[in-house]
Amino acid sequence: MLIKEYRLLLPMTLEEYQVAQLYMVAKSSAEETAVTAGEGVAIHKNEPYTEDNNPFGLPLGGQYTHKTLFFASRLPRWALSILPTAATSLTERSWNAYPLCVTQYTNDYLGESLHLTVTSAHAADRGEQPNATGLGPEDLAVRQVDYINIACGADADAAAVRTFVPGSGGSGRLGGKDPTAVAAVASRGPLSPRWFAEGAGGGVCMCAYKVVKLRVKVFGLQTRAESWGHAYGFRAAFATYHRRLWCWLDEWWGMSVADVRAMEEETRRRNAAAMGGG
């Protein structure tokens, strides 16, 4: 199993990020569904979880979501040549007790051969916590820590994935979604490559700690699949979507969690219609 902890530094408060992250997920889900026929996000449930539906023992009062992700066209050719169509989608179940969240992914075809979880913790710091998600000694011994700076364009490029070391530079553009060019509200931008160390972002900074555990126990595929899954499926995705989150600040600024919940319901209805489910 390959365990990596991604630490994303963001120029916002914990309260702002709660709304921003929900908004980003809903908007991205709507924009990307049915762009390729039969692909996108089908949202089955989005409701508060109960004590009976809380396998990770998170605090009550959080939100449970159940989705199916269809993404065959995003897989590399070597994977498509090996895997059947039934293996090109994932069931996503998430328990969000912000600032803690656990997301579990499964696939009916791969069954127990696939283990994929993302455990997230969010804190008002600059990524200094040695074990924000409470990993056990065995996992800590093999965990790899990887910082992602949303102001460095190379972080979003799966072909140029690298470890970002706090204090290093970086440059690049991201197809019109460039945090270094956004003069956002609340005097938070634009961001320099070392914004978190230079007092940019209005002096506000938080960290999203995301521990991804991935095992694909398929002979001849495991090492390659786990490396690709981390590099493209998670690291590049975290960088890209959090850049969007920041660049969409003018859209979600001032919204409440209740506002975004209403947006999520509208997204569910539209996605279902786009995917042919009503």
CSV table of C-alpha atoms in Angstrom, one decimal:
chain,number,residue,atom,x,y,z
A,1,MET,CA,0.0,0.0,0.0
A,2,LEU,CA,1.2,3.5,-0.9
A,3,ILE,CA,0.4,6.1,1.7
A,4,LYS,CA,1.0,9.8,1.0
A,5,GLU,CA,0.0,12.8,3.0
A,6,TYR,CA,-0.7,15.9,0.9
A,7,ARG,CA,-0.6,19.2,2.6
A,8,LEU,CA,-2.3,22.1,0.8
A,9,LEU,CA,-1.7,25.6,2.1
A,10,LEU,CA,-4.6,28.0,1.4
A,11,PRO,CA,-5.1,31.7,2.0
A,12,MET,CA,-8.4,31.5,3.9
A,13,THR,CA,-9.9,30.7,7.2
A,14,LEU,CA,-11.3,27.3,8.2
A,15,GLU,CA,-14.9,28.7,8.0
A,16,GLU,CA,-14.2,30.1,4.5
A,17,TYR,CA,-12.7,26.9,3.3
A,18,GLN,CA,-15.7,24.8,4.5
A,19,VAL,CA,-17.9,26.8,2.1
A,20,ALA,CA,-15.3,27.1,-0.7
A,21,GLN,CA,-14.6,23.3,-0.8
A,22,LEU,CA,-18.3,22.4,-1.0
A,23,TYR,CA,-18.8,25.0,-3.7
A,24,MET,CA,-15.8,23.8,-5.7
A,25,VAL,CA,-17.0,20.1,-5.6
A,26,ALA,CA,-20.5,21.0,-6.7
A,27,LYS,CA,-19.5,23.3,-9.5
A,28,SER,CA,-16.8,21.0,-10.8
A,29,SER,CA,-19.2,18.1,-10.7
A,30,ALA,CA,-21.7,20.0,-12.7
A,31,GLU,CA,-19.2,21.3,-15.3
A,32,GLU,CA,-17.6,17.9,-15.9
A,33,THR,CA,-20.6,15.6,-16.0
A,34,ALA,CA,-21.6,14.4,-19.5
A,35,VAL,CA,-18.9,16.4,-21.2
A,36,THR,CA,-17.9,12.9,-22.4
A,37,ALA,CA,-20.9,10.7,-23.0
A,38,GLY,CA,-21.7,8.5,-20.1
A,39,GLU,CA,-19.1,10.0,-17.8
A,40,GLY,CA,-19.3,12.3,-14.8
A,41,VAL,CA,-20.7,12.2,-11.3
A,42,ALA,CA,-24.0,10.5,-10.3
A,43,ILE,CA,-25.1,11.7,-6.8
A,44,HIS,CA,-27.2,9.2,-5.0
A,45,LYS,CA,-27.4,10.6,-1.4
A,46,ASN,CA,-26.4,13.8,0.3
A,47,GLU,CA,-27.8,13.8,3.8
A,48,PRO,CA,-26.8,14.0,7.5
A,49,TYR,CA,-25.3,10.6,8.6
A,50,THR,CA,-26.6,8.8,11.7
A,51,GLU,CA,-24.9,6.8,14.4
A,52,ASP,CA,-25.8,3.6,12.4
A,53,ASN,CA,-24.1,5.0,9.2
A,54,ASN,CA,-20.8,6.2,10.7
A,55,PRO,CA,-18.2,3.4,10.3
A,56,PHE,CA,-15.3,5.7,11.1
A,57,GLY,CA,-16.7,7.0,14.4
A,58,LEU,CA,-16.7,10.6,13.4
A,59,PRO,CA,-18.6,13.2,15.5
A,60,LEU,CA,-22.3,13.2,14.8
A,61,GLY,CA,-23.8,16.2,13.0
A,62,GLY,CA,-21.9,15.6,9.8
A,63,GLN,CA,-22.9,15.0,6.2
A,64,TYR,CA,-22.9,11.7,4.2
A,65,THR,CA,-22.6,11.6,0.4
A,66,HIS,CA,-22.9,8.6,-1.9
A,67,LYS,CA,-21.8,9.0,-5.5
A,68,THR,CA,-20.7,7.0,-8.5
A,69,LEU,CA,-17.8,8.4,-10.5
A,70,PHE,CA,-17.5,7.4,-14.2
A,71,PHE,CA,-14.1,8.3,-15.7
A,72,ALA,CA,-13.0,5.8,-18.4
A,73,SER,CA,-11.6,8.4,-20.8
A,74,ARG,CA,-9.3,9.7,-18.1
A,75,LEU,CA,-7.5,6.5,-17.6
A,76,PRO,CA,-4.2,5.8,-19.3
A,77,ARG,CA,-4.1,3.5,-22.3
A,78,TRP,CA,-2.1,0.8,-20.4
A,79,ALA,CA,-4.9,0.6,-17.8
A,80,LEU,CA,-7.7,0.5,-20.4
A,81,SER,CA,-5.9,-2.4,-22.1
A,82,ILE,CA,-6.0,-4.5,-19.0
A,83,LEU,CA,-9.2,-3.5,-17.1
A,84,PRO,CA,-12.8,-4.2,-18.2
A,85,THR,CA,-15.4,-1.4,-18.4
A,86,ALA,CA,-16.7,-2.5,-15.0
A,87,ALA,CA,-13.5,-1.4,-13.4
A,88,THR,CA,-13.6,2.2,-14.9
A,89,SER,CA,-15.9,3.7,-12.3
A,90,LEU,CA,-15.7,4.1,-8.5
A,91,THR,CA,-18.3,4.3,-5.8
A,92,GLU,CA,-17.5,7.2,-3.4
A,93,ARG,CA,-18.9,7.3,0.1
A,94,SER,CA,-17.9,10.3,2.2
A,95,TRP,CA,-18.5,11.2,5.9
A,96,ASN,CA,-17.9,14.9,6.4
A,97,ALA,CA,-17.6,16.0,10.0
A,98,TYR,CA,-15.7,19.2,9.1
A,99,PRO,CA,-12.9,19.9,10.0
A,100,LEU,CA,-12.5,16.1,9.7
A,101,CYS,CA,-13.6,14.0,6.8
A,102,VAL,CA,-13.2,10.4,5.6
A,103,THR,CA,-13.9,9.3,2.0
A,104,GLN,CA,-13.9,5.7,0.9
A,105,TYR,CA,-13.8,4.4,-2.7
A,106,THR,CA,-14.8,1.0,-3.9
A,107,ASN,CA,-15.2,-0.9,-7.1
A,108,ASP,CA,-17.4,-4.0,-7.6
A,109,TYR,CA,-15.0,-5.6,-10.1
A,110,LEU,CA,-11.8,-5.1,-8.1
A,111,GLY,CA,-13.5,-5.8,-4.7
A,112,GLU,CA,-11.0,-6.5,-2.0
A,113,SER,CA,-8.1,-5.9,-4.4
A,114,LEU,CA,-8.7,-2.2,-4.1
A,115,HIS,CA,-8.2,-0.2,-0.9
A,116,LEU,CA,-8.6,3.5,-1.3
A,117,THR,CA,-9.4,6.0,1.4
A,118,VAL,CA,-8.8,9.7,1.9
A,119,THR,CA,-8.7,11.0,5.4
A,120,SER,CA,-8.7,14.8,5.7
A,121,ALA,CA,-8.0,17.2,8.6
A,122,HIS,CA,-8.1,21.0,8.4
A,123,ALA,CA,-6.3,23.4,10.7
A,124,ALA,CA,-5.4,27.0,11.0
A,125,ASP,CA,-1.7,26.5,10.5
A,126,ARG,CA,1.0,26.2,7.8
A,127,GLY,CA,1.3,22.5,7.6
A,128,GLU,CA,3.5,22.0,10.7
A,129,GLN,CA,1.5,19.2,12.4
A,130,PRO,CA,3.5,15.9,12.3
A,131,ASN,CA,0.3,13.7,12.4
A,132,ALA,CA,-2.8,15.8,11.9
A,133,THR,CA,-5.0,12.8,11.0
A,134,GLY,CA,-3.8,10.4,13.8
A,135,LEU,CA,-2.1,7.7,11.8
A,136,GLY,CA,-0.8,4.7,13.7
A,137,PRO,CA,2.9,3.9,14.0
A,138,GLU,CA,3.0,1.4,11.1
A,139,ASP,CA,1.4,3.9,8.7
A,140,LEU,CA,3.6,6.7,9.9
A,141,ALA,CA,6.7,4.7,9.2
A,142,VAL,CA,5.8,4.5,5.5
A,143,ARG,CA,3.9,7.7,5.0
A,144,GLN,CA,5.3,10.2,2.5
A,145,VAL,CA,4.6,13.9,3.1
A,146,ASP,CA,4.1,16.1,0.0
A,147,TYR,CA,3.4,19.8,0.1
A,148,ILE,CA,1.3,21.4,-2.6
A,149,ASN,CA,1.5,25.1,-3.3
A,150,ILE,CA,-1.5,26.4,-5.3
A,151,ALA,CA,0.6,29.3,-6.6
A,152,CYS,CA,3.1,27.0,-8.4
A,153,GLY,CA,1.7,25.9,-11.8
A,154,ALA,CA,3.9,22.8,-12.2
A,155,ASP,CA,2.0,21.2,-9.3
A,156,ALA,CA,-1.0,20.8,-11.5
A,157,ASP,CA,0.8,19.1,-14.3
A,158,ALA,CA,0.8,15.3,-13.9
A,159,ALA,CA,3.8,15.0,-16.3
A,160,ALA,CA,5.8,17.2,-14.0
A,161,VAL,CA,4.7,16.0,-10.6
A,162,ARG,CA,7.3,16.9,-7.9
A,163,THR,CA,7.5,17.4,-4.2
A,164,PHE,CA,7.0,21.1,-3.3
A,165,VAL,CA,9.3,22.1,-0.5
A,166,PRO,CA,8.1,25.1,1.6
A,167,GLY,CA,10.1,28.1,0.7
A,168,SER,CA,10.9,27.0,-2.9
A,169,GLY,CA,9.8,29.0,-5.9
A,170,GLY,CA,7.6,28.0,-8.8
A,171,SER,CA,5.8,29.5,-11.8
A,172,GLY,CA,3.4,28.5,-14.5
A,173,ARG,CA,-0.1,29.2,-15.7
A,174,LEU,CA,-3.2,26.9,-15.5
A,175,GLY,CA,-5.4,27.5,-18.5
A,176,GLY,CA,-6.9,30.8,-17.4
A,177,LYS,CA,-7.3,29.6,-13.8
A,178,ASP,CA,-4.1,31.1,-12.3
A,179,PRO,CA,-4.1,32.1,-8.6
A,180,THR,CA,-1.1,34.4,-9.2
A,181,ALA,CA,-3.2,36.5,-11.5
A,182,VAL,CA,-6.4,36.7,-9.4
A,183,ALA,CA,-6.9,40.0,-7.5
A,184,ALA,CA,-9.5,38.5,-5.2
A,185,VAL,CA,-11.9,40.2,-2.8
A,186,ALA,CA,-10.9,40.7,0.9
A,187,SER,CA,-7.4,41.8,-0.3
A,188,ARG,CA,-6.2,38.2,-0.5
A,189,GLY,CA,-4.6,38.2,-3.9
A,190,PRO,CA,-2.9,38.0,-6.2
A,191,LEU,CA,-0.7,35.3,-4.8
A,192,SER,CA,3.1,35.2,-5.1
A,193,PRO,CA,4.8,31.8,-5.3
A,194,ARG,CA,5.8,32.2,-1.6
A,195,TRP,CA,2.6,33.9,-0.5
A,196,PHE,CA,2.3,31.9,2.7
A,197,ALA,CA,5.8,33.1,3.9
A,198,GLU,CA,5.5,36.7,2.7
A,199,GLY,CA,2.3,37.7,4.4
A,200,ALA,CA,0.2,37.6,1.2
A,201,GLY,CA,-3.3,36.3,1.4
A,202,GLY,CA,-4.2,39.0,3.9
A,203,GLY,CA,-2.0,37.2,6.4
A,204,VAL,CA,-4.5,34.3,6.6
A,205,CYS,CA,-3.4,30.8,6.1
A,206,MET,CA,-4.7,27.3,6.7
A,207,CYS,CA,-3.7,23.8,5.8
A,208,ALA,CA,-5.8,20.9,4.4
A,209,TYR,CA,-4.0,17.7,5.4
A,210,LYS,CA,-5.1,14.8,3.1
A,211,VAL,CA,-3.9,11.3,3.7
A,212,VAL,CA,-4.4,9.0,0.8
A,213,LYS,CA,-4.1,5.2,1.3
A,214,LEU,CA,-4.0,3.3,-2.0
A,215,ARG,CA,-3.5,-0.4,-2.7
A,216,VAL,CA,-4.3,-2.0,-6.0
A,217,LYS,CA,-3.6,-5.7,-5.5
A,218,VAL,CA,-3.6,-6.9,-9.1
A,219,PHE,CA,-0.7,-8.9,-10.4
A,220,GLY,CA,1.4,-6.9,-12.9
A,221,LEU,CA,-0.5,-3.7,-12.2
A,222,GLN,CA,0.0,-2.8,-8.5
A,223,THR,CA,3.1,-0.6,-8.6
A,224,ARG,CA,2.1,1.2,-11.7
A,225,ALA,CA,-1.5,1.7,-10.7
A,226,GLU,CA,-0.7,3.0,-7.3
A,227,SER,CA,1.9,5.4,-8.6
A,228,TRP,CA,-0.4,6.7,-11.3
A,229,GLY,CA,-3.3,7.0,-8.9
A,230,HIS,CA,-1.4,9.2,-6.5
A,231,ALA,CA,0.3,11.3,-9.2
A,232,TYR,CA,-2.7,12.0,-11.4
A,233,GLY,CA,-5.8,10.9,-9.5
A,234,PHE,CA,-4.9,12.7,-6.3
A,235,ARG,CA,-1.8,15.0,-6.4
A,236,ALA,CA,-2.6,16.7,-9.7
A,237,ALA,CA,-6.3,16.7,-8.9
A,238,PHE,CA,-5.8,18.3,-5.5
A,239,ALA,CA,-3.6,21.0,-7.0
A,240,THR,CA,-6.0,21.7,-9.9
A,241,TYR,CA,-9.2,21.8,-8.0
A,242,HIS,CA,-7.8,23.9,-5.2
A,243,ARG,CA,-6.6,26.4,-7.7
A,244,ARG,CA,-10.1,26.6,-9.0
A,245,LEU,CA,-11.4,27.0,-5.5
A,246,TRP,CA,-9.3,30.0,-5.1
A,247,CYS,CA,-10.0,31.5,-8.5
A,248,TRP,CA,-13.7,31.1,-7.9
A,249,LEU,CA,-13.5,33.1,-4.7
A,250,ASP,CA,-15.7,35.9,-6.0
A,251,GLU,CA,-18.4,33.4,-6.7
A,252,TRP,CA,-18.6,31.6,-3.3
A,253,TRP,CA,-17.6,34.6,-1.1
A,254,GLY,CA,-20.4,35.4,1.3
A,255,MET,CA,-22.3,32.1,0.8
A,256,SER,CA,-23.3,30.0,3.7
A,257,VAL,CA,-23.2,26.2,4.1
A,258,ALA,CA,-27.0,26.2,3.6
A,259,ASP,CA,-26.6,28.1,0.3
A,260,VAL,CA,-24.2,25.5,-1.0
A,261,ARG,CA,-26.4,22.6,0.1
A,262,ALA,CA,-29.1,24.1,-2.1
A,263,MET,CA,-26.6,24.3,-4.9
A,264,GLU,CA,-25.7,20.7,-4.3
A,265,GLU,CA,-29.3,19.6,-4.7
A,266,GLU,CA,-29.6,21.4,-7.9
A,267,THR,CA,-26.4,19.8,-9.1
A,268,ARG,CA,-27.7,16.4,-8.2
A,269,ARG,CA,-30.9,17.0,-10.3
A,270,ARG,CA,-28.9,18.3,-13.3
A,271,ASN,CA,-26.3,15.6,-13.2
A,272,ALA,CA,-29.0,12.9,-13.1
A,273,ALA,CA,-30.7,14.4,-16.1
A,274,ALA,CA,-27.4,14.7,-18.0
A,275,MET,CA,-26.5,11.1,-17.2
A,276,GLY,CA,-29.9,9.8,-18.3
A,277,GLY,CA,-31.2,9.2,-14.8
A,278,GLY,CA,-34.1,11.5,-14.8
